[in-house]
C-alpha cells in the first residue's frame, strides 16, 4: 500500500473528485468550509490558484497513486515562522489506513526543511474526534477552545473550535 | 455625509460624552497615521500611504454601506465629537453569528490609564452594536504585550478562550496571542 503526498495534476478524475469534495456538505462541515458547486473550469481554476499561492503548500494525499484527499500548509507566515495545517480525506474506505499520520509527518518535514517554520497549528471542531485524536497522537497540544464558534450547516447547532499546535 | 449600515436599525451608539458613529470618510488620514505609528502591534504589513488609504476607503469601506451583511462594521470613536479612536466588528461570520472586535486609539492616548478608561467605554458600546446586528458572540485577537490592554476585557465580562504560544514575532521576540470572547444574549 503506497501512501504519499504529491502534486495534484489536473486530470479529469482528479478534478471530478475535487469538485465533488467541494460540494460535499458533510465533508465541508467537518472542515468548517462552505460547500460550493463549481464547474469543471472553476475547479481547475481553484486548483491552479491554490498551487501557485506563495503562502501555501498545497498537496494531494495519494493511496496507490489515487487521489484520496488534500493536505496543505496554509497561511504560511515566514516572519512569524508559523503555518496552519489543513487536512481532509475524501476518498471512500480510506479511513484508518494511516493516511492522516503520513500526511502530518510529511507536512511537518516540508514546513521545517523547505519553509524553516517553527510552529504549526490547526483548528479542529470539537465533534471531529478522529482528527483531534490524530493531532494529539502526533504531539499537538491544545492552546484553547473557542466555544460555540461554528454553526454546523448540517445540524445548525453551534460547535466549539479547538486550537492545536506543535513546535517543530 | 452621514452613512448608515443596512444591518443596523441604530447607527449611533452613545455613552455620556462618547459615541460610536459609522466610520467617517474625513477620519481616514488620522486613522492612517495611528495605524502607521502602531504598525508593530497590528496585523498590517508595512506603512500605509495616503493613496492606499484613499483606495481602501473609496472601495472597501464604501462598499460596507451598500451590503446587507457586510464583512465589517467600522466606526469612528468620538469624545465630545472629536475623534479619539476607531474600530468595530470585523471578520463577521453571518452563518456562525460571530465577529472579531477591532479597536485602535489615538497613539497619544495609548497609556495605561487612558487606554483603560476609553476601553471601558468602548467595549460595552461595541457589544451593543453586536447585539443590534443580532450576533451571538464577539471576540478579540491580540498580541500578548502589555497587561493593561487586557484588563478592561476582564472587567467587561470577556473570558480568555485561547492563548497561542509564540505565535508572532515582534522586534525579534516571540510573543503569544490572546483570544478573549463574550457571548451575547
mmCIF file of C-alpha atoms in Angstrom:
data_model
loop_
_atom_site.group_PDB
_atom_site.id
_atom_site.type_symbol
_atom_site.label_atom_id
_atom_site.label_comp_id
_atom_site.label_asym_id
_atom_site.label_seq_id
_atom_site.Cartn_x
_atom_site.Cartn_y
_atom_site.Cartn_z
ATOM 1 C CA UNK A 1 0.000 0.000 0.000
ATOM 2 C CA UNK A 2 1.719 3.178 -1.179
ATOM 3 C CA UNK A 3 0.778 6.296 0.759
ATOM 4 C CA UNK A 4 2.279 9.622 -0.214
ATOM 5 C CA UNK A 5 1.808 13.352 -0.605
ATOM 6 C CA UNK A 6 2.214 14.777 -4.069
ATOM 7 C CA UNK A 7 1.185 17.454 -6.512
ATOM 8 C CA UNK A 8 -2.337 17.197 -7.873
ATOM 9 C CA UNK A 9 -2.481 17.026 -11.664
ATOM 10 C CA UNK A 10 -5.499 18.467 -13.456
ATOM 11 C CA UNK A 11 -6.698 15.139 -14.762
ATOM 12 C CA UNK A 12 -10.405 14.611 -15.379
ATOM 13 C CA UNK A 13 -10.556 12.160 -12.496
ATOM 14 C CA UNK A 14 -8.806 14.456 -10.015
ATOM 15 C CA UNK A 15 -10.883 17.470 -10.988
ATOM 16 C CA UNK A 16 -14.069 15.447 -10.622
ATOM 17 C CA UNK A 17 -13.040 14.325 -7.134
ATOM 18 C CA UNK A 18 -12.119 17.848 -6.026
ATOM 19 C CA UNK A 19 -15.376 19.148 -7.466
ATOM 20 C CA UNK A 20 -17.344 16.559 -5.519
ATOM 21 C CA UNK A 21 -15.486 17.163 -2.281
ATOM 22 C CA UNK A 22 -16.042 20.907 -2.522
ATOM 23 C CA UNK A 23 -19.763 20.302 -2.846
ATOM 24 C CA UNK A 24 -19.933 17.606 -0.161
ATOM 25 C CA UNK A 25 -21.707 19.338 2.709
ATOM 26 C CA UNK A 26 -20.725 16.683 5.279
ATOM 27 C CA UNK A 27 -17.046 16.952 4.394
ATOM 28 C CA UNK A 28 -17.196 20.740 4.218
ATOM 29 C CA UNK A 29 -18.946 20.927 7.569
ATOM 30 C CA UNK A 30 -16.181 18.865 9.157
ATOM 31 C CA UNK A 31 -13.512 21.283 7.963
ATOM 32 C CA UNK A 32 -15.660 24.389 8.517
ATOM 33 C CA UNK A 33 -15.810 25.270 4.864
ATOM 34 C CA UNK A 34 -18.847 26.388 2.871
ATOM 35 C CA UNK A 35 -19.902 23.806 0.298
ATOM 36 C CA UNK A 36 -19.722 25.213 -3.205
ATOM 37 C CA UNK A 37 -20.873 23.878 -6.532
ATOM 38 C CA UNK A 38 -18.217 24.560 -9.138
ATOM 39 C CA UNK A 39 -17.974 23.798 -12.816
ATOM 40 C CA UNK A 40 -15.036 21.828 -14.142
ATOM 41 C CA UNK A 41 -13.313 25.025 -15.236
ATOM 42 C CA UNK A 42 -13.902 26.712 -11.898
ATOM 43 C CA UNK A 43 -12.489 23.681 -10.086
ATOM 44 C CA UNK A 44 -9.411 23.723 -12.328
ATOM 45 C CA UNK A 45 -9.012 27.406 -11.605
ATOM 46 C CA UNK A 46 -9.364 26.776 -7.856
ATOM 47 C CA UNK A 47 -6.706 24.064 -8.039
ATOM 48 C CA UNK A 48 -4.356 26.311 -10.003
ATOM 49 C CA UNK A 49 -4.751 29.252 -7.631
ATOM 50 C CA UNK A 50 -4.011 27.086 -4.625
ATOM 51 C CA UNK A 51 -0.971 25.542 -6.287
ATOM 52 C CA UNK A 52 0.582 28.923 -7.108
ATOM 53 C CA UNK A 53 -0.315 30.587 -3.792
ATOM 54 C CA UNK A 54 3.012 31.805 -2.399
ATOM 55 C CA UNK A 55 1.881 31.367 1.183
ATOM 56 C CA UNK A 56 0.648 27.851 0.869
ATOM 57 C CA UNK A 57 1.916 24.329 0.317
ATOM 58 C CA UNK A 58 -0.937 22.523 -1.422
ATOM 59 C CA UNK A 59 -0.650 18.759 -1.780
ATOM 60 C CA UNK A 60 -2.784 15.757 -2.565
ATOM 61 C CA UNK A 61 -2.935 12.625 -0.435
ATOM 62 C CA UNK A 62 -2.424 9.600 -2.632
ATOM 63 C CA UNK A 63 -3.130 5.953 -1.889
ATOM 64 C CA UNK A 64 -1.685 3.638 -4.516
ATOM 65 C CA UNK A 65 -1.448 6.612 -6.891
ATOM 66 C CA UNK A 66 -5.092 7.504 -6.418
ATOM 67 C CA UNK A 67 -6.043 10.925 -5.036
ATOM 68 C CA UNK A 68 -7.929 10.420 -1.782
ATOM 69 C CA UNK A 69 -7.574 13.740 -0.004
ATOM 70 C CA UNK A 70 -5.926 17.131 0.358
ATOM 71 C CA UNK A 71 -3.190 18.194 2.760
ATOM 72 C CA UNK A 72 -1.970 21.743 2.996
ATOM 73 C CA UNK A 73 0.136 24.204 4.888
ATOM 74 C CA UNK A 74 -1.923 27.374 4.784
ATOM 75 C CA UNK A 75 -1.354 30.995 5.751
ATOM 76 C CA UNK A 76 2.373 30.404 5.925
ATOM 77 C CA UNK A 77 3.832 33.401 7.705
ATOM 78 C CA UNK A 78 7.574 33.477 7.219
ATOM 79 C CA UNK A 79 8.076 36.434 9.538
ATOM 80 C CA UNK A 80 6.377 34.675 12.412
ATOM 81 C CA UNK A 81 7.532 31.209 11.286
ATOM 82 C CA UNK A 82 4.089 29.684 11.572
ATOM 83 C CA UNK A 83 1.684 27.880 9.328
ATOM 84 C CA UNK A 84 -1.765 26.341 9.645
ATOM 85 C CA UNK A 85 -2.476 22.747 8.733
ATOM 86 C CA UNK A 86 -5.487 21.823 6.653
ATOM 87 C CA UNK A 87 -6.230 18.187 6.007
ATOM 88 C CA UNK A 88 -9.137 16.172 4.718
ATOM 89 C CA UNK A 89 -9.630 12.721 3.369
ATOM 90 C CA UNK A 90 -12.474 12.500 0.923
ATOM 91 C CA UNK A 91 -11.941 9.107 -0.604
ATOM 92 C CA UNK A 92 -14.215 6.285 0.376
ATOM 93 C CA UNK A 93 -12.920 3.427 2.550
ATOM 94 C CA UNK A 94 -9.727 5.325 3.284
ATOM 95 C CA UNK A 95 -10.094 5.911 6.989
ATOM 96 C CA UNK A 96 -7.903 4.045 9.445
ATOM 97 C CA UNK A 97 -5.085 3.436 6.954
ATOM 98 C CA UNK A 98 -2.588 5.843 8.479
ATOM 99 C CA UNK A 99 -3.026 8.457 5.761
ATOM 100 C CA UNK A 100 -3.516 11.273 8.221
ATOM 101 C CA UNK A 101 -0.384 10.296 10.138
ATOM 102 C CA UNK A 102 1.625 10.119 6.926
ATOM 103 C CA UNK A 103 0.300 13.482 5.795
ATOM 104 C CA UNK A 104 1.154 15.200 9.053
ATOM 105 C CA UNK A 105 4.651 13.746 9.087
ATOM 106 C CA UNK A 106 5.242 14.902 5.522
ATOM 107 C CA UNK A 107 3.791 18.371 6.102
ATOM 108 C CA UNK A 108 5.934 18.835 9.181
ATOM 109 C CA UNK A 109 9.023 17.882 7.208
ATOM 110 C CA UNK A 110 8.122 20.339 4.443
ATOM 111 C CA UNK A 111 7.356 23.038 6.988
ATOM 112 C CA UNK A 112 10.729 22.615 8.651
ATOM 113 C CA UNK A 113 13.023 21.812 5.712
ATOM 114 C CA UNK A 114 11.550 23.977 2.979
ATOM 115 C CA UNK A 115 9.946 26.847 4.889
ATOM 116 C CA UNK A 116 12.003 26.929 8.097
ATOM 117 C CA UNK A 117 8.860 27.193 10.185
ATOM 118 C CA UNK A 118 8.912 26.993 13.959
ATOM 119 C CA UNK A 119 5.269 26.261 14.772
ATOM 120 C CA UNK A 120 2.328 24.561 13.134
ATOM 121 C CA UNK A 121 -1.256 24.892 14.287
ATOM 122 C CA UNK A 122 -4.662 23.574 13.390
ATOM 123 C CA UNK A 123 -8.267 24.452 14.167
ATOM 124 C CA UNK A 124 -10.473 21.404 14.610
ATOM 125 C CA UNK A 125 -14.123 21.071 15.510
ATOM 126 C CA UNK A 126 -14.745 19.513 18.920
ATOM 127 C CA UNK A 127 -17.015 16.972 17.185
ATOM 128 C CA UNK A 128 -14.223 15.833 14.854
ATOM 129 C CA UNK A 129 -12.999 13.152 17.245
ATOM 130 C CA UNK A 130 -10.776 11.318 14.770
ATOM 131 C CA UNK A 131 -8.918 14.496 13.760
ATOM 132 C CA UNK A 132 -8.419 15.519 17.363
ATOM 133 C CA UNK A 133 -7.058 12.064 18.134
ATOM 134 C CA UNK A 134 -4.729 12.221 15.125
ATOM 135 C CA UNK A 135 -3.249 15.566 16.078
ATOM 136 C CA UNK A 136 -2.842 14.678 19.730
ATOM 137 C CA UNK A 137 -1.171 11.365 18.845
ATOM 138 C CA UNK A 138 1.257 13.380 16.741
ATOM 139 C CA UNK A 139 2.229 15.542 19.694
ATOM 140 C CA UNK A 140 -0.010 18.551 19.138
ATOM 141 C CA UNK A 141 -1.206 20.244 22.315
ATOM 142 C CA UNK A 142 -4.354 22.241 22.930
ATOM 143 C CA UNK A 143 -3.976 26.000 23.097
ATOM 144 C CA UNK A 144 -7.610 26.861 23.533
ATOM 145 C CA UNK A 145 -11.244 26.173 22.820
ATOM 146 C CA UNK A 146 -13.466 28.746 21.158
ATOM 147 C CA UNK A 147 -16.901 27.952 22.472
ATOM 148 C CA UNK A 148 -19.934 27.961 20.203
ATOM 149 C CA UNK A 149 -17.802 29.429 17.467
ATOM 150 C CA UNK A 150 -19.014 27.466 14.463
ATOM 151 C CA UNK A 151 -22.582 26.702 13.455
ATOM 152 C CA UNK A 152 -22.946 23.401 11.682
ATOM 153 C CA UNK A 153 -24.512 23.606 8.239
ATOM 154 C CA UNK A 154 -25.863 20.101 8.813
ATOM 155 C CA UNK A 155 -27.404 20.371 12.280
ATOM 156 C CA UNK A 156 -27.484 24.183 12.723
ATOM 157 C CA UNK A 157 -26.021 23.624 16.186
ATOM 158 C CA UNK A 158 -23.068 25.578 17.471
ATOM 159 C CA UNK A 159 -19.811 23.683 17.974
ATOM 160 C CA UNK A 160 -16.536 24.584 19.618
ATOM 161 C CA UNK A 161 -13.288 25.038 17.731
ATOM 162 C CA UNK A 162 -10.165 23.564 19.316
ATOM 163 C CA UNK A 163 -6.818 25.208 18.645
ATOM 164 C CA UNK A 164 -3.942 22.703 18.487
ATOM 165 C CA UNK A 165 -0.271 23.444 17.989
ATOM 166 C CA UNK A 166 3.136 21.866 17.772
ATOM 167 C CA UNK A 167 6.617 23.339 17.778
ATOM 168 C CA UNK A 168 8.617 21.526 15.128
ATOM 169 C CA UNK B 1 -22.084 62.960 4.893
ATOM 170 C CA UNK B 2 -23.563 60.521 7.403
ATOM 171 C CA UNK B 3 -23.678 56.953 6.307
ATOM 172 C CA UNK B 4 -25.768 54.047 7.523
ATOM 173 C CA UNK B 5 -25.246 50.315 7.829
ATOM 174 C CA UNK B 6 -28.199 48.418 6.385
ATOM 175 C CA UNK B 7 -27.990 45.687 9.024
ATOM 176 C CA UNK B 8 -28.360 48.130 11.931
ATOM 177 C CA UNK B 9 -31.545 49.931 12.969
ATOM 178 C CA UNK B 10 -29.452 52.267 15.098
ATOM 179 C CA UNK B 11 -26.326 53.920 13.699
ATOM 180 C CA UNK B 12 -25.016 55.962 16.617
ATOM 181 C CA UNK B 13 -24.164 54.387 19.961
ATOM 182 C CA UNK B 14 -23.598 56.777 22.851
ATOM 183 C CA UNK B 15 -22.398 56.746 26.417
ATOM 184 C CA UNK B 16 -22.053 60.156 28.067
ATOM 185 C CA UNK B 17 -19.584 62.263 26.068
ATOM 186 C CA UNK B 18 -18.617 59.313 23.892
ATOM 187 C CA UNK B 19 -20.122 57.931 20.760
ATOM 188 C CA UNK B 20 -19.570 55.458 18.006
ATOM 189 C CA UNK B 21 -20.669 56.687 14.584
ATOM 190 C CA UNK B 22 -20.335 54.872 11.257
ATOM 191 C CA UNK B 23 -16.765 55.451 10.182
ATOM 192 C CA UNK B 24 -16.368 58.887 8.660
ATOM 193 C CA UNK B 25 -14.508 59.438 5.423
ATOM 194 C CA UNK B 26 -12.810 62.542 6.826
ATOM 195 C CA UNK B 27 -11.172 60.448 9.553
ATOM 196 C CA UNK B 28 -9.179 58.309 7.145
ATOM 197 C CA UNK B 29 -5.852 60.159 7.358
ATOM 198 C CA UNK B 30 -5.848 60.356 11.120
ATOM 199 C CA UNK B 31 -6.571 56.632 11.242
ATOM 200 C CA UNK B 32 -3.785 56.015 8.767
ATOM 201 C CA UNK B 33 -1.357 57.976 10.914
ATOM 202 C CA UNK B 34 -2.242 55.953 14.039
ATOM 203 C CA UNK B 35 -2.000 52.664 12.178
ATOM 204 C CA UNK B 36 1.434 53.584 10.883
ATOM 205 C CA UNK B 37 2.590 54.711 14.320
ATOM 206 C CA UNK B 38 1.394 51.434 15.856
ATOM 207 C CA UNK B 39 2.200 49.135 12.937
ATOM 208 C CA UNK B 40 4.335 46.826 15.064
ATOM 209 C CA UNK B 41 1.351 45.694 17.112
ATOM 210 C CA UNK B 42 -1.104 45.395 14.238
ATOM 211 C CA UNK B 43 -1.631 42.708 11.648
ATOM 212 C CA UNK B 44 -0.523 45.147 8.981
ATOM 213 C CA UNK B 45 2.359 44.689 6.581
ATOM 214 C CA UNK B 46 4.307 47.912 6.303
ATOM 215 C CA UNK B 47 3.142 51.514 6.434
ATOM 216 C CA UNK B 48 0.105 52.814 4.602
ATOM 217 C CA UNK B 49 0.322 55.671 2.121
ATOM 218 C CA UNK B 50 -2.415 58.286 1.647
ATOM 219 C CA UNK B 51 -3.081 56.815 -1.785
ATOM 220 C CA UNK B 52 -3.564 53.323 -0.340
ATOM 221 C CA UNK B 53 -5.801 54.682 2.409
ATOM 222 C CA UNK B 54 -7.894 56.606 -0.102
ATOM 223 C CA UNK B 55 -8.283 53.489 -2.209
ATOM 224 C CA UNK B 56 -9.293 51.439 0.835
ATOM 225 C CA UNK B 57 -11.893 53.971 1.924
ATOM 226 C CA UNK B 58 -13.211 54.583 -1.598
ATOM 227 C CA UNK B 59 -13.669 50.880 -2.294
ATOM 228 C CA UNK B 60 -13.720 48.532 0.701
ATOM 229 C CA UNK B 61 -15.164 50.928 3.274
ATOM 230 C CA UNK B 62 -17.711 52.497 0.924
ATOM 231 C CA UNK B 63 -18.999 49.095 -0.111
ATOM 232 C CA UNK B 64 -19.783 48.204 3.513
ATOM 233 C CA UNK B 65 -22.717 50.613 3.464
ATOM 234 C CA UNK B 66 -24.385 49.016 0.469
ATOM 235 C CA UNK B 67 -24.290 45.442 1.737
ATOM 236 C CA UNK B 68 -26.981 43.722 3.769
ATOM 237 C CA UNK B 69 -24.376 41.548 5.526
ATOM 238 C CA UNK B 70 -21.013 43.291 5.296
ATOM 239 C CA UNK B 71 -17.816 41.640 6.480
ATOM 240 C CA UNK B 72 -17.081 44.659 8.689
ATOM 241 C CA UNK B 73 -18.960 47.304 10.633
ATOM 242 C CA UNK B 74 -16.484 50.114 11.241
ATOM 243 C CA UNK B 75 -16.966 53.109 13.497
ATOM 244 C CA UNK B 76 -15.272 56.348 14.388
ATOM 245 C CA UNK B 77 -14.967 56.638 18.176
ATOM 246 C CA UNK B 78 -15.594 60.207 19.351
ATOM 247 C CA UNK B 79 -15.315 62.073 22.599
ATOM 248 C CA UNK B 80 -17.216 65.372 22.601
ATOM 249 C CA UNK B 81 -17.420 64.905 18.823
ATOM 250 C CA UNK B 82 -13.630 64.722 18.483
ATOM 251 C CA UNK B 83 -12.074 61.596 17.008
ATOM 252 C CA UNK B 84 -10.085 59.642 19.578
ATOM 253 C CA UNK B 85 -10.095 56.175 18.036
ATOM 254 C CA UNK B 86 -11.758 53.830 15.650
ATOM 255 C CA UNK B 87 -12.731 50.193 15.403
ATOM 256 C CA UNK B 88 -15.679 47.952 15.004
ATOM 257 C CA UNK B 89 -16.646 44.408 14.155
ATOM 258 C CA UNK B 90 -14.505 42.666 11.572
ATOM 259 C CA UNK B 91 -14.305 39.173 10.031
ATOM 260 C CA UNK B 92 -18.050 38.967 10.622
ATOM 261 C CA UNK B 93 -19.336 35.432 10.140
ATOM 262 C CA UNK B 94 -23.046 35.769 9.427
ATOM 263 C CA UNK B 95 -23.543 31.988 9.456
ATOM 264 C CA UNK B 96 -21.961 31.349 12.841
ATOM 265 C CA UNK B 97 -23.003 34.818 14.058
ATOM 266 C CA UNK B 98 -19.687 35.927 15.484
ATOM 267 C CA UNK B 99 -17.231 38.741 14.846
ATOM 268 C CA UNK B 100 -13.845 39.983 15.935
ATOM 269 C CA UNK B 101 -13.669 43.315 17.716
ATOM 270 C CA UNK B 102 -11.089 45.733 16.417
ATOM 271 C CA UNK B 103 -10.045 48.800 18.376
ATOM 272 C CA UNK B 104 -7.366 51.414 17.815
ATOM 273 C CA UNK B 105 -6.862 54.517 19.901
ATOM 274 C CA UNK B 106 -5.019 57.720 19.063
ATOM 275 C CA UNK B 107 -1.358 56.852 19.723
ATOM 276 C CA UNK B 108 -1.091 59.703 22.225
ATOM 277 C CA UNK B 109 -3.787 58.042 24.318
ATOM 278 C CA UNK B 110 -2.071 54.659 24.430
ATOM 279 C CA UNK B 111 -1.025 55.000 28.050
ATOM 280 C CA UNK B 112 -2.342 52.525 30.618
ATOM 281 C CA UNK B 113 -4.649 54.957 32.429
ATOM 282 C CA UNK B 114 -6.188 56.494 29.299
ATOM 283 C CA UNK B 115 -6.388 53.207 27.390
ATOM 284 C CA UNK B 116 -8.161 51.605 30.325
ATOM 285 C CA UNK B 117 -10.624 54.465 30.696
ATOM 286 C CA UNK B 118 -11.508 54.590 26.998
ATOM 287 C CA UNK B 119 -11.667 50.796 26.653
ATOM 288 C CA UNK B 120 -14.175 50.611 29.463
ATOM 289 C CA UNK B 121 -16.429 52.858 27.379
ATOM 290 C CA UNK B 122 -15.663 51.311 24.013
ATOM 291 C CA UNK B 123 -16.165 47.619 24.740
ATOM 292 C CA UNK B 124 -19.710 47.953 26.129
ATOM 293 C CA UNK B 125 -20.608 50.164 23.160
ATOM 294 C CA UNK B 126 -19.321 47.690 20.590
ATOM 295 C CA UNK B 127 -21.175 44.891 22.358
ATOM 296 C CA UNK B 128 -24.340 46.977 21.853
ATOM 297 C CA UNK B 129 -23.521 47.149 18.140
ATOM 298 C CA UNK B 130 -23.122 43.376 18.027
ATOM 299 C CA UNK B 131 -26.453 42.926 19.780
ATOM 300 C CA UNK B 132 -28.115 45.239 17.253
ATOM 301 C CA UNK B 133 -26.637 43.132 14.472
ATOM 302 C CA UNK B 134 -28.104 40.004 16.126
ATOM 303 C CA UNK B 135 -24.726 38.392 16.573
ATOM 304 C CA UNK B 136 -24.199 35.670 19.144
ATOM 305 C CA UNK B 137 -20.545 36.134 20.036
ATOM 306 C CA UNK B 138 -17.734 38.651 19.798
ATOM 307 C CA UNK B 139 -14.059 38.069 20.416
ATOM 308 C CA UNK B 140 -10.733 39.845 20.398
ATOM 309 C CA UNK B 141 -7.435 38.655 18.966
ATOM 310 C CA UNK B 142 -4.465 40.499 20.402
ATOM 311 C CA UNK B 143 -0.755 40.131 20.827
ATOM 312 C CA UNK B 144 0.333 39.404 24.378
ATOM 313 C CA UNK B 145 2.072 42.696 25.059
ATOM 314 C CA UNK B 146 1.129 44.923 27.953
ATOM 315 C CA UNK B 147 -1.325 43.678 30.539
ATOM 316 C CA UNK B 148 -3.223 46.992 30.538
ATOM 317 C CA UNK B 149 -4.565 46.050 27.098
ATOM 318 C CA UNK B 150 -6.376 43.015 28.514
ATOM 319 C CA UNK B 151 -7.572 44.080 31.939
ATOM 320 C CA UNK B 152 -10.542 46.047 30.518
ATOM 321 C CA UNK B 153 -11.677 42.862 28.789
ATOM 322 C CA UNK B 154 -11.938 41.022 32.099
ATOM 323 C CA UNK B 155 -13.729 43.993 33.626
ATOM 324 C CA UNK B 156 -16.284 43.882 30.837
ATOM 325 C CA UNK B 157 -17.047 40.194 31.121
ATOM 326 C CA UNK B 158 -14.794 38.749 28.439
ATOM 327 C CA UNK B 159 -13.178 35.350 29.016
ATOM 328 C CA UNK B 160 -9.835 34.107 27.791
ATOM 329 C CA UNK B 161 -10.553 31.242 25.402
ATOM 330 C CA UNK B 162 -7.157 30.631 23.870
ATOM 331 C CA UNK B 163 -3.530 31.502 24.345
ATOM 332 C CA UNK B 164 -1.478 30.864 21.205
ATOM 333 C CA UNK B 165 2.104 30.462 22.338
ATOM 334 C CA UNK B 166 4.946 32.125 20.422
ATOM 335 C CA UNK B 167 2.575 32.898 17.595
ATOM 336 C CA UNK B 168 4.035 36.185 16.410
ATOM 337 C CA UNK B 169 7.422 37.896 16.297
ATOM 338 C CA UNK B 170 7.671 41.491 17.436
ATOM 339 C CA UNK B 171 11.069 43.181 17.373
ATOM 340 C CA UNK B 172 12.686 39.770 17.061
ATOM 341 C CA UNK B 173 10.960 38.345 20.139
ATOM 342 C CA UNK B 174 8.249 35.689 20.014
ATOM 343 C CA UNK B 175 5.008 36.732 21.654
ATOM 344 C CA UNK B 176 1.776 34.920 22.301
ATOM 345 C CA UNK B 177 -1.696 35.781 21.080
ATOM 346 C CA UNK B 178 -4.686 36.038 23.398
ATOM 347 C CA UNK B 179 -8.217 35.343 22.221
ATOM 348 C CA UNK B 180 -10.938 36.661 24.517
ATOM 349 C CA UNK B 181 -14.626 36.275 23.919
ATOM 350 C CA UNK B 182 -18.011 37.465 25.072
ATOM 351 C CA UNK B 183 -21.254 35.597 24.477
ATOM 352 C CA UNK B 184 -24.188 37.836 23.706
ATOM 353 C CA UNK B 185 -27.736 37.130 24.817
#
